[in-house]
Short mmCIF file of C-alpha atoms in Angstrom, two decimals:
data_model
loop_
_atom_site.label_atom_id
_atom_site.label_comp_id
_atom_site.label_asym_id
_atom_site.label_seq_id
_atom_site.Cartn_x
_atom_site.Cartn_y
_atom_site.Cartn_z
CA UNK A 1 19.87 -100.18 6.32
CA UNK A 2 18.95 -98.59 9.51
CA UNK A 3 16.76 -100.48 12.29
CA UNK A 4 14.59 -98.59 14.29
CA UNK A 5 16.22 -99.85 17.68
CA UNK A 6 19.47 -98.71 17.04
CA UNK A 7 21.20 -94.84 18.26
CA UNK A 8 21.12 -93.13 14.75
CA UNK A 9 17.74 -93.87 14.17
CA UNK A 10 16.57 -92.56 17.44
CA UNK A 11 19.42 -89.82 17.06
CA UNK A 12 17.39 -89.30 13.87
CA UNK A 13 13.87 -88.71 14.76
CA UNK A 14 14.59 -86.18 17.52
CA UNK A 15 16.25 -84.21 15.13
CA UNK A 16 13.22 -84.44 12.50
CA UNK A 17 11.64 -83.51 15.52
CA UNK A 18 13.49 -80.17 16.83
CA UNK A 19 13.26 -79.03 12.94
CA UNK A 20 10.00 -78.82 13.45
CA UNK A 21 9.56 -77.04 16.08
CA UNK A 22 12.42 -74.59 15.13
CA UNK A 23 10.11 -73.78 12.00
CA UNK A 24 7.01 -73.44 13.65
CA UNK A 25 8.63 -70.84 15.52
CA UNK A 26 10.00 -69.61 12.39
CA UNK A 27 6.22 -68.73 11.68
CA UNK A 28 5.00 -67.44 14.61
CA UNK A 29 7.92 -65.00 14.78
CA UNK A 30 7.30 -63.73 11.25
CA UNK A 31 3.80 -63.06 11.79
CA UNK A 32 4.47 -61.26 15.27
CA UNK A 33 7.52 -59.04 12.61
CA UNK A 34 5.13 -58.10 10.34
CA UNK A 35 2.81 -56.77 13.10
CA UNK A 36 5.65 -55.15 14.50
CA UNK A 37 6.64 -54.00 11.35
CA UNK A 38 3.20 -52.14 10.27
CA UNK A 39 3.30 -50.66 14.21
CA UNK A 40 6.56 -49.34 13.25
CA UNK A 41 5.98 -47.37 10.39
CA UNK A 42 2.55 -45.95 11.86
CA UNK A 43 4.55 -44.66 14.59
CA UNK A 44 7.36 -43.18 12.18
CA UNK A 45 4.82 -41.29 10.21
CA UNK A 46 3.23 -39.69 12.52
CA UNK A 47 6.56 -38.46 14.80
CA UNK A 48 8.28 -37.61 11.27
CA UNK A 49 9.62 -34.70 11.44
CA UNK A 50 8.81 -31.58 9.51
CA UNK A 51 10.77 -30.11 6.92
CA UNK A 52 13.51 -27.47 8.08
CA UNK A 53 13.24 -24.28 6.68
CA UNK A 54 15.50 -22.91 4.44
CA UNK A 55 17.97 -20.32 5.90
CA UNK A 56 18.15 -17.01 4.21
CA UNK A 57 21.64 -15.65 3.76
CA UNK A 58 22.47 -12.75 5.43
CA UNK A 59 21.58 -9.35 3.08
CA UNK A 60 24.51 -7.63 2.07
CA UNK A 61 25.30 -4.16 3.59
CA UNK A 62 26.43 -1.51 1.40
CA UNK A 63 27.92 0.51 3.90
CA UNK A 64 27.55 3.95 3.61
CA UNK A 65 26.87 4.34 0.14
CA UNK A 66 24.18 6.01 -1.73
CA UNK A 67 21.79 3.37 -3.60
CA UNK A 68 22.17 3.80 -7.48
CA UNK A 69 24.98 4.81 -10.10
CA UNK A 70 27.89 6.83 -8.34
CA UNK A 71 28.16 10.52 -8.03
CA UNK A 72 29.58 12.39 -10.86
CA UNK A 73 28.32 10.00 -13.40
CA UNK A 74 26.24 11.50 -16.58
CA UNK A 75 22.79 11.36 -16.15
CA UNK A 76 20.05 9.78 -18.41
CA UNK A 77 17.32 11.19 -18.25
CA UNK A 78 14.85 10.21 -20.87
CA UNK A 79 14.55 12.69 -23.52
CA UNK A 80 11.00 14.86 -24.20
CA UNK A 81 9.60 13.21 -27.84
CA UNK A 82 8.08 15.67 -30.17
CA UNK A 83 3.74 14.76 -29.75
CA UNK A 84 2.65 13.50 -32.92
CA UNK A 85 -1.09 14.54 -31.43
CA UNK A 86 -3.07 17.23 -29.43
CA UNK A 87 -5.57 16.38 -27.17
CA UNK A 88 -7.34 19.05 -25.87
CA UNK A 89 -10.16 19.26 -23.02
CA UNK A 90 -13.60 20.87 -23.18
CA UNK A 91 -13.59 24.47 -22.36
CA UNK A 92 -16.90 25.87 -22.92
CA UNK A 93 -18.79 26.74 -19.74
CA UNK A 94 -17.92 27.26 -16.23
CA UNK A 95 -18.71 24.41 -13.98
CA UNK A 96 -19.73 26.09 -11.56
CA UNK A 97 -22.58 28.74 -12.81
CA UNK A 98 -22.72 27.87 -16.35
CA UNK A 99 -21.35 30.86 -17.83
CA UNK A 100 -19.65 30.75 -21.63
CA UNK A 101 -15.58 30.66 -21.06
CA UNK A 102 -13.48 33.36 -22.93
CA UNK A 103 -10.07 31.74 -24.32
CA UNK A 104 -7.88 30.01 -21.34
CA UNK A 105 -5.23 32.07 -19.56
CA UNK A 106 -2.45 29.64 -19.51
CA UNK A 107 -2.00 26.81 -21.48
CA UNK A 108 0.22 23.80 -19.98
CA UNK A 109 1.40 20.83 -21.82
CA UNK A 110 1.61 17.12 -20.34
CA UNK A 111 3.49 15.21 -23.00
CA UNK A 112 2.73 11.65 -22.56
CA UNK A 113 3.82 8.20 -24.34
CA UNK A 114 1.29 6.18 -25.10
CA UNK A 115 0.54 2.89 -27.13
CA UNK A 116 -2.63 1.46 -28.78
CA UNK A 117 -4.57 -1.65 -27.67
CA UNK A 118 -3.71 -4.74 -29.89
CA UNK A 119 -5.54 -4.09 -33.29
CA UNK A 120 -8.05 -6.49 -34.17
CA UNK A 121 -7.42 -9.24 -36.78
CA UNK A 122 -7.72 -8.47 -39.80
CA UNK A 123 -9.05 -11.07 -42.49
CA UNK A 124 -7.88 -10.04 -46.20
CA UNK A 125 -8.54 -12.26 -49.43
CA UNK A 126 -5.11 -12.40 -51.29
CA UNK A 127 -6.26 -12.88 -55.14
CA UNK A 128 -4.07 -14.74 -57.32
CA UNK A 129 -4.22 -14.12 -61.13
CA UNK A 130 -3.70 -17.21 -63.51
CA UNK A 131 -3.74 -16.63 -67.47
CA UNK A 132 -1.32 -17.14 -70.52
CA UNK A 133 0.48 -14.76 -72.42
CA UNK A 134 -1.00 -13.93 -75.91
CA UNK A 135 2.27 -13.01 -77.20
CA UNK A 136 4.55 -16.14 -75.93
CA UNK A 137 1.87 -18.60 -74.60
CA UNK A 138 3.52 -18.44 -71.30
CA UNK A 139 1.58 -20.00 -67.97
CA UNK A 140 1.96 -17.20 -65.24
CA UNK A 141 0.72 -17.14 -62.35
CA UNK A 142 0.78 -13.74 -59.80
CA UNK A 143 0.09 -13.06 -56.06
CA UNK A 144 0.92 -9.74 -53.91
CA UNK A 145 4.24 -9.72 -52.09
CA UNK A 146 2.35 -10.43 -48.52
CA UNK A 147 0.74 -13.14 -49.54
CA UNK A 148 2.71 -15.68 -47.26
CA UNK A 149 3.60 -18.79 -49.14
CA UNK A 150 0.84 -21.33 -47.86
CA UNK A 151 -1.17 -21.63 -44.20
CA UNK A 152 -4.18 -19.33 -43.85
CA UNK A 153 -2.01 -16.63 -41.32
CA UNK A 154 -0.60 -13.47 -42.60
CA UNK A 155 2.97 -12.85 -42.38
CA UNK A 156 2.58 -10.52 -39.79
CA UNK A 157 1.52 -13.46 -37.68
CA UNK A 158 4.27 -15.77 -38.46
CA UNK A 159 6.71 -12.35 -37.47
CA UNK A 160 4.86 -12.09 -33.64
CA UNK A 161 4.77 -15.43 -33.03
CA UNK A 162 8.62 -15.74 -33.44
CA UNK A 163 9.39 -12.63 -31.47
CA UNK A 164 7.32 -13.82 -28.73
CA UNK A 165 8.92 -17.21 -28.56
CA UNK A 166 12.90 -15.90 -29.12
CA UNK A 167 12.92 -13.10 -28.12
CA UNK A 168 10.51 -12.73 -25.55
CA UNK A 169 10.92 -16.40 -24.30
CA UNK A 170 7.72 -16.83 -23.96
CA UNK A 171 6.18 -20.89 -23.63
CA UNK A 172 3.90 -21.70 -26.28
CA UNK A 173 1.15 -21.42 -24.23
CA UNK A 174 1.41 -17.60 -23.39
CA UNK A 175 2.54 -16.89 -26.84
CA UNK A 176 -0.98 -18.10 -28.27
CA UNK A 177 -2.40 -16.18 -25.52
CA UNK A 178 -0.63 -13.11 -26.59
CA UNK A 179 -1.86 -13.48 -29.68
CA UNK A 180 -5.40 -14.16 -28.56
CA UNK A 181 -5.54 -10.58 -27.69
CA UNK A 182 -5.06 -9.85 -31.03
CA UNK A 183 -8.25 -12.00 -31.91
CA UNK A 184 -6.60 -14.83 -33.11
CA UNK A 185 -7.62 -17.89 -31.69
CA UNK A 186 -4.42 -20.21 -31.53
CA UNK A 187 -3.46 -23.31 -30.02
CA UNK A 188 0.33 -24.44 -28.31
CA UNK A 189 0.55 -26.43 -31.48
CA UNK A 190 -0.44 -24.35 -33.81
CA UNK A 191 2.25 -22.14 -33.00
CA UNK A 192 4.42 -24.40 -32.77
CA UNK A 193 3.68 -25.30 -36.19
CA UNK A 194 3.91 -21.62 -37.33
CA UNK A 195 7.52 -21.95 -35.71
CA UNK A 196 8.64 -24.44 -37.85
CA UNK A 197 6.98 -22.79 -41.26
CA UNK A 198 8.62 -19.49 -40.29
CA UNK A 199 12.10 -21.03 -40.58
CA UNK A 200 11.27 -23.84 -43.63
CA UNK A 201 10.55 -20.33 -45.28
CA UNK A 202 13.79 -18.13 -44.11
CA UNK A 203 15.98 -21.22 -44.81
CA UNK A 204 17.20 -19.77 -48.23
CA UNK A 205 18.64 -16.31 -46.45
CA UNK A 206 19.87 -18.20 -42.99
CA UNK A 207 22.31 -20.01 -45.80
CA UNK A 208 22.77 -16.74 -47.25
CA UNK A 209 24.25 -15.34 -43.89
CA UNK A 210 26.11 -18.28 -43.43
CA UNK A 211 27.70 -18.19 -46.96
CA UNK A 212 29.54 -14.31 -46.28
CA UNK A 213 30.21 -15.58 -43.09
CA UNK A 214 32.32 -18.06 -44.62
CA UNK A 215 33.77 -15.52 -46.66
CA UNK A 216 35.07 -12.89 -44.56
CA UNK A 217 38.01 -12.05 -43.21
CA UNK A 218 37.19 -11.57 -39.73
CA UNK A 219 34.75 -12.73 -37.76
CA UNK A 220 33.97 -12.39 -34.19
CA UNK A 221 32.55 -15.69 -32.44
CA UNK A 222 31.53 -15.95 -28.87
CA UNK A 223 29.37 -18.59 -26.92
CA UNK A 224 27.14 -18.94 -23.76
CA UNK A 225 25.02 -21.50 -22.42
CA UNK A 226 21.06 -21.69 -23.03
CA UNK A 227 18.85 -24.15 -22.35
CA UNK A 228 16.87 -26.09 -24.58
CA UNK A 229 13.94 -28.34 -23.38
CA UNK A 230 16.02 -28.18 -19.61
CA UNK A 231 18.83 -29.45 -20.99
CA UNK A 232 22.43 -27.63 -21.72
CA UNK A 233 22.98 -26.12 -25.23
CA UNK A 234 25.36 -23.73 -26.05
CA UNK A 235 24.34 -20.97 -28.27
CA UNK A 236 27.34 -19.17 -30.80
CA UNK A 237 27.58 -15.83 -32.46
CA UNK A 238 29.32 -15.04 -35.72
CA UNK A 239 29.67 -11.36 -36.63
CA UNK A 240 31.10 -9.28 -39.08
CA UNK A 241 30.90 -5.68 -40.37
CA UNK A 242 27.04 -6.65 -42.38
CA UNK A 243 26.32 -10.04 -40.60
CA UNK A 244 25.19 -11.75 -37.56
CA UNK A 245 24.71 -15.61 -37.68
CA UNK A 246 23.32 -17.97 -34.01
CA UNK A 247 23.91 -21.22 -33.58
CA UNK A 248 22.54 -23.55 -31.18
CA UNK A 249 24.37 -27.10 -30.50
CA UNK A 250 24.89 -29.06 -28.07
CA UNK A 251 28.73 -29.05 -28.00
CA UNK A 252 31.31 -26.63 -27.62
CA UNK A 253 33.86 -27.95 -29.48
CA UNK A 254 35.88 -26.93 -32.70
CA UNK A 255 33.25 -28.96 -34.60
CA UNK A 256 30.90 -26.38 -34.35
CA UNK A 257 33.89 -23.81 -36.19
CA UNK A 258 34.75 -26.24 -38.78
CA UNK A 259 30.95 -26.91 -39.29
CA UNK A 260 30.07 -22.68 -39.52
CA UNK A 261 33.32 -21.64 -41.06
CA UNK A 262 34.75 -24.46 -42.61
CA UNK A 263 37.58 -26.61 -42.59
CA UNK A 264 39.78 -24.71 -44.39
CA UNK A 265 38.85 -20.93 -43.64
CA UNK A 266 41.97 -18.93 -42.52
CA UNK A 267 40.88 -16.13 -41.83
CA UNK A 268 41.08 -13.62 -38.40
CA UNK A 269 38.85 -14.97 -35.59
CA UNK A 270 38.34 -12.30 -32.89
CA UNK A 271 37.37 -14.19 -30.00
CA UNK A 272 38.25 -14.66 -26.35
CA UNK A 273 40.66 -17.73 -26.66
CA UNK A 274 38.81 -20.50 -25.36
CA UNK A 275 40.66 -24.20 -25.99
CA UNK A 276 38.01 -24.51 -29.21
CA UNK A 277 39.24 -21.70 -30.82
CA UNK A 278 42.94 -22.48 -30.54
CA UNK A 279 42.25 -26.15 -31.57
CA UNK A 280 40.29 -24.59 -35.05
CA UNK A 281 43.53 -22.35 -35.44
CA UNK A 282 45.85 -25.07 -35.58
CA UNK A 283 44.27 -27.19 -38.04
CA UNK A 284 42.71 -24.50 -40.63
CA UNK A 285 45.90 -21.85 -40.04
CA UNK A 286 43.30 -19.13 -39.06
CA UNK A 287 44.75 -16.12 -36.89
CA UNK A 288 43.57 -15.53 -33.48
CA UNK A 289 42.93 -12.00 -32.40
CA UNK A 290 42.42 -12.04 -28.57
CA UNK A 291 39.25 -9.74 -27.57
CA UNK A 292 39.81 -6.62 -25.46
CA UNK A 293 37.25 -7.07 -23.20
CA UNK A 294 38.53 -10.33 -21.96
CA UNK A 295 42.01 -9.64 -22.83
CA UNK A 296 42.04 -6.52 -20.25
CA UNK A 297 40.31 -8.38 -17.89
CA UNK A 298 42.99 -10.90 -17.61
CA UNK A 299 45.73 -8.48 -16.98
CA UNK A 300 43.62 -6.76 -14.19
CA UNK A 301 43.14 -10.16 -12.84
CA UNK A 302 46.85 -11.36 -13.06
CA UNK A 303 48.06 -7.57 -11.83
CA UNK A 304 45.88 -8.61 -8.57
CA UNK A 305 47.74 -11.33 -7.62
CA UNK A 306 51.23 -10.31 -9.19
CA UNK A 307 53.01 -7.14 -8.83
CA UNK A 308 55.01 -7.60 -11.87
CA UNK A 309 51.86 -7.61 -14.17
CA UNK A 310 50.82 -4.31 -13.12
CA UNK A 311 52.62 -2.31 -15.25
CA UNK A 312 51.65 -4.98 -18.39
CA UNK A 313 48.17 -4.03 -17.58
CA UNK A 314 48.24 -0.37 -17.34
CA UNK A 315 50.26 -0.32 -20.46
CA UNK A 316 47.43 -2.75 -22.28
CA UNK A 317 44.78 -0.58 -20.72
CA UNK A 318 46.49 3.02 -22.37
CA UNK A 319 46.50 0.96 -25.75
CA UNK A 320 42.82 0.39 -25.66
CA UNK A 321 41.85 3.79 -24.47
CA UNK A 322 44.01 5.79 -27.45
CA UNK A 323 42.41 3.92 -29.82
CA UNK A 324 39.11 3.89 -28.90
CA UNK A 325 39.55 7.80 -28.75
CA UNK A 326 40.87 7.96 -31.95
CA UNK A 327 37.99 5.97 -33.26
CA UNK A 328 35.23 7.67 -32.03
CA UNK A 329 36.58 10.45 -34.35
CA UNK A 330 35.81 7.97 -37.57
CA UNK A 331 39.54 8.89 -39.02
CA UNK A 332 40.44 7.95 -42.59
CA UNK A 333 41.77 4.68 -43.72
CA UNK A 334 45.37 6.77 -43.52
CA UNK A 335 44.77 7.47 -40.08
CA UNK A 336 43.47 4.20 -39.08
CA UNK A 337 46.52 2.30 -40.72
CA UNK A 338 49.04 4.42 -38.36
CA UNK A 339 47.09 3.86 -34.97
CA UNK A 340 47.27 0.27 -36.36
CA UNK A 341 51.26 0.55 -36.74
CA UNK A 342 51.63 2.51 -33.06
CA UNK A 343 49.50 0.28 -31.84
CA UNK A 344 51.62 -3.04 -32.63
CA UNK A 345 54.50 -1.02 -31.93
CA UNK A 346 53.61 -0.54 -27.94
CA UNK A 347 52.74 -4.27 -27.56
CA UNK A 348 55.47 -5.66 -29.10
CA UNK A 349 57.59 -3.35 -26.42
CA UNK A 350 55.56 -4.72 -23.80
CA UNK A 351 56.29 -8.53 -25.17
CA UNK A 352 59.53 -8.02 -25.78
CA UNK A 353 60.08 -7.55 -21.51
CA UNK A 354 61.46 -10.16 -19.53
CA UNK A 355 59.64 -11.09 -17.22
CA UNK A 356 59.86 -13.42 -14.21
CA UNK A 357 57.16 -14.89 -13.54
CA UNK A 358 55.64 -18.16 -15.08
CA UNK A 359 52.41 -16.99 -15.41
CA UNK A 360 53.39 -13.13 -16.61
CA UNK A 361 55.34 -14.59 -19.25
CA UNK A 362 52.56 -17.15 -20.72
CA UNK A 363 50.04 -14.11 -20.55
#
């Protein structure tokens, strides 16, 4: 028990004291902050500075040649169509006295190219017949060909609407409003919603495609980005001699190979050698036959920086051109299996060289 006379209770109360005081200058010094404070930013936002502007790159110069495709080069000019239609002015009095006109002098011709103004809608009643057969006591039941399946939009419709979204890449919005020209009043979600009908309905021939994909014995397969909704997709092509199948996914992976061609399909992929395709060859024994495009552009690339490669390029390059020559021709299947055998013959000569180089030798 402490007595108020002795040292640690006096010891004690000036303490109590100075903690006191110390917070009520705690106080005062956060209010006279927060003033401070609010000053503070005022002052920042008005002396904040303004955005720098962007600094355009330099433009290129091109030096002393002439803009557009380089001299000596094949023109293309586009060619005169035969007119489907003769217009012809009136040529009955002269303008100037009034006089009746004997048959023009000369006659010039200004052949022109010229498209109509989107046709109105059109609004047909599709009748469907219902009976029974007298003979069998069959239920039929028939409708004409265009009569799309269900919705109350001709086929026609369904067709623009997916051009203007795929192939045009139009948003949803200006697709309806391309349509609205037309005279069809359509909302973003209505054609969104003929979107969606359009490929419920063409379901049966996408697996169709994908089915004699699966069963040839070459394909070709290649894949670029897209984007979908902002975000990174890749989008892959499958082609044969009568087929082309897309593909949009979000990897680019061998799943998307083993999901298209299957597991075990062997056949000869034509494709530009990416990591995905070698990873598919290894586990479903297909063959991989490198693309010339990317092939040749490889060995001009690796001929750049190596000296030795030069000659492997040329040589690659000469390959390419004979047969493509020889193609153009359309020779028999004769013909075409001996360019095939020369062909091999050359490029196993230039793989059979020794070469130095690291990177020669793993081209």
């Amino acid at each position: 028990m402490i007595c108020r006379g002795c040292g640690i209770w006096e010891e004690n109360q000036r303490l109590r004291a100075e903690v006191e005081r110390l917070r009520g200058e705690k106080a005062q010094l956060e209010v006279e902050n927060g003033k401070l404070r609010r000053r503070l930013a005022l002052y920042e936002k008005i002396q904040a500075p303004l955005p720098k502007k962007r600094r355009r790159a330099p433009a290129r110069r091109s030096g002393l040649r002439f803009p557009g495709r380089p001299a000596g080069r094949r023109g293309s000019t586009r060619p005169r169509p035969t007119p489907e239609k003769i217009v012809a002015p009136e040529w009955d009095e002269c303008e100037r006295c009034g006089a009746p006109l004997p048959q023009p002098e000369v006659v010039e011709h200004h052949v022109v190219e010229e498209i109509s103004n989107p046709a109105p809608k059109v609004v047909i009643d599709y009748l469907e017949f219902r009976g029974e057969c007298p003979s069998c006591g069959a239920k039929l039941s028939r409708v004409h060909p265009d009569c799309p399946p269900s919705g109350r939009f001709g086929k026609n419709v369904y067709v623009q609407a997916t051009l203007h979204k795929f192939l045009d890449r139009l948003p949803l919005e200006k697709g309806a409003s391309a349509l609205g020209r037309a005279g069809l009043g359509l909302s973003a979600p209505t054609q969104l919603e003929l979107l969606w009908r359009t490929a419920k309905w063409l379901r049966p021939e996408y697996e169709l495609i994908l089915s004699r994909i699966r069963n040839s014995r070459v394909v070709h397969t290649d894949q670029t980005g897209i984007k979908v909704d902002g975000a990174n997709f890749w989008i892959w092509t499958f082609v044969t001699d009568s087929e082309i199948l897309f593909a949009i996914r979000r990897r680019k992976s061998q799943k998307v190979l083993e999901e298209i061609l299957g597991r075990e399909w062997s056949g000869v992929m034509v494709c530009d050698g990416a990591r995905s395709h070698h990873t598919f060859a290894r586990k479903s024994g297909a063959k991989i036959q490198r693309c010339w495009a990317h092939l040749l552009k490889e060995a001009r690339n690796l001929a750049g920086k190596d000296e030795e490669a030069e000659a492997l390029s040329r040589g690659l390059q000469g390959v390419f051109d004979r047969l493509r020559k020889a193609l153009e021709k359309k020779p028999p299947p004769a013909e075409r299996a001996r360019l095939l055998r020369n062909a091999r013959r050359v490029l196993r000569h230039w793989m059979s060289n020794s070469y130095k180089k690291a990177a020669v030798r793993k081209f």
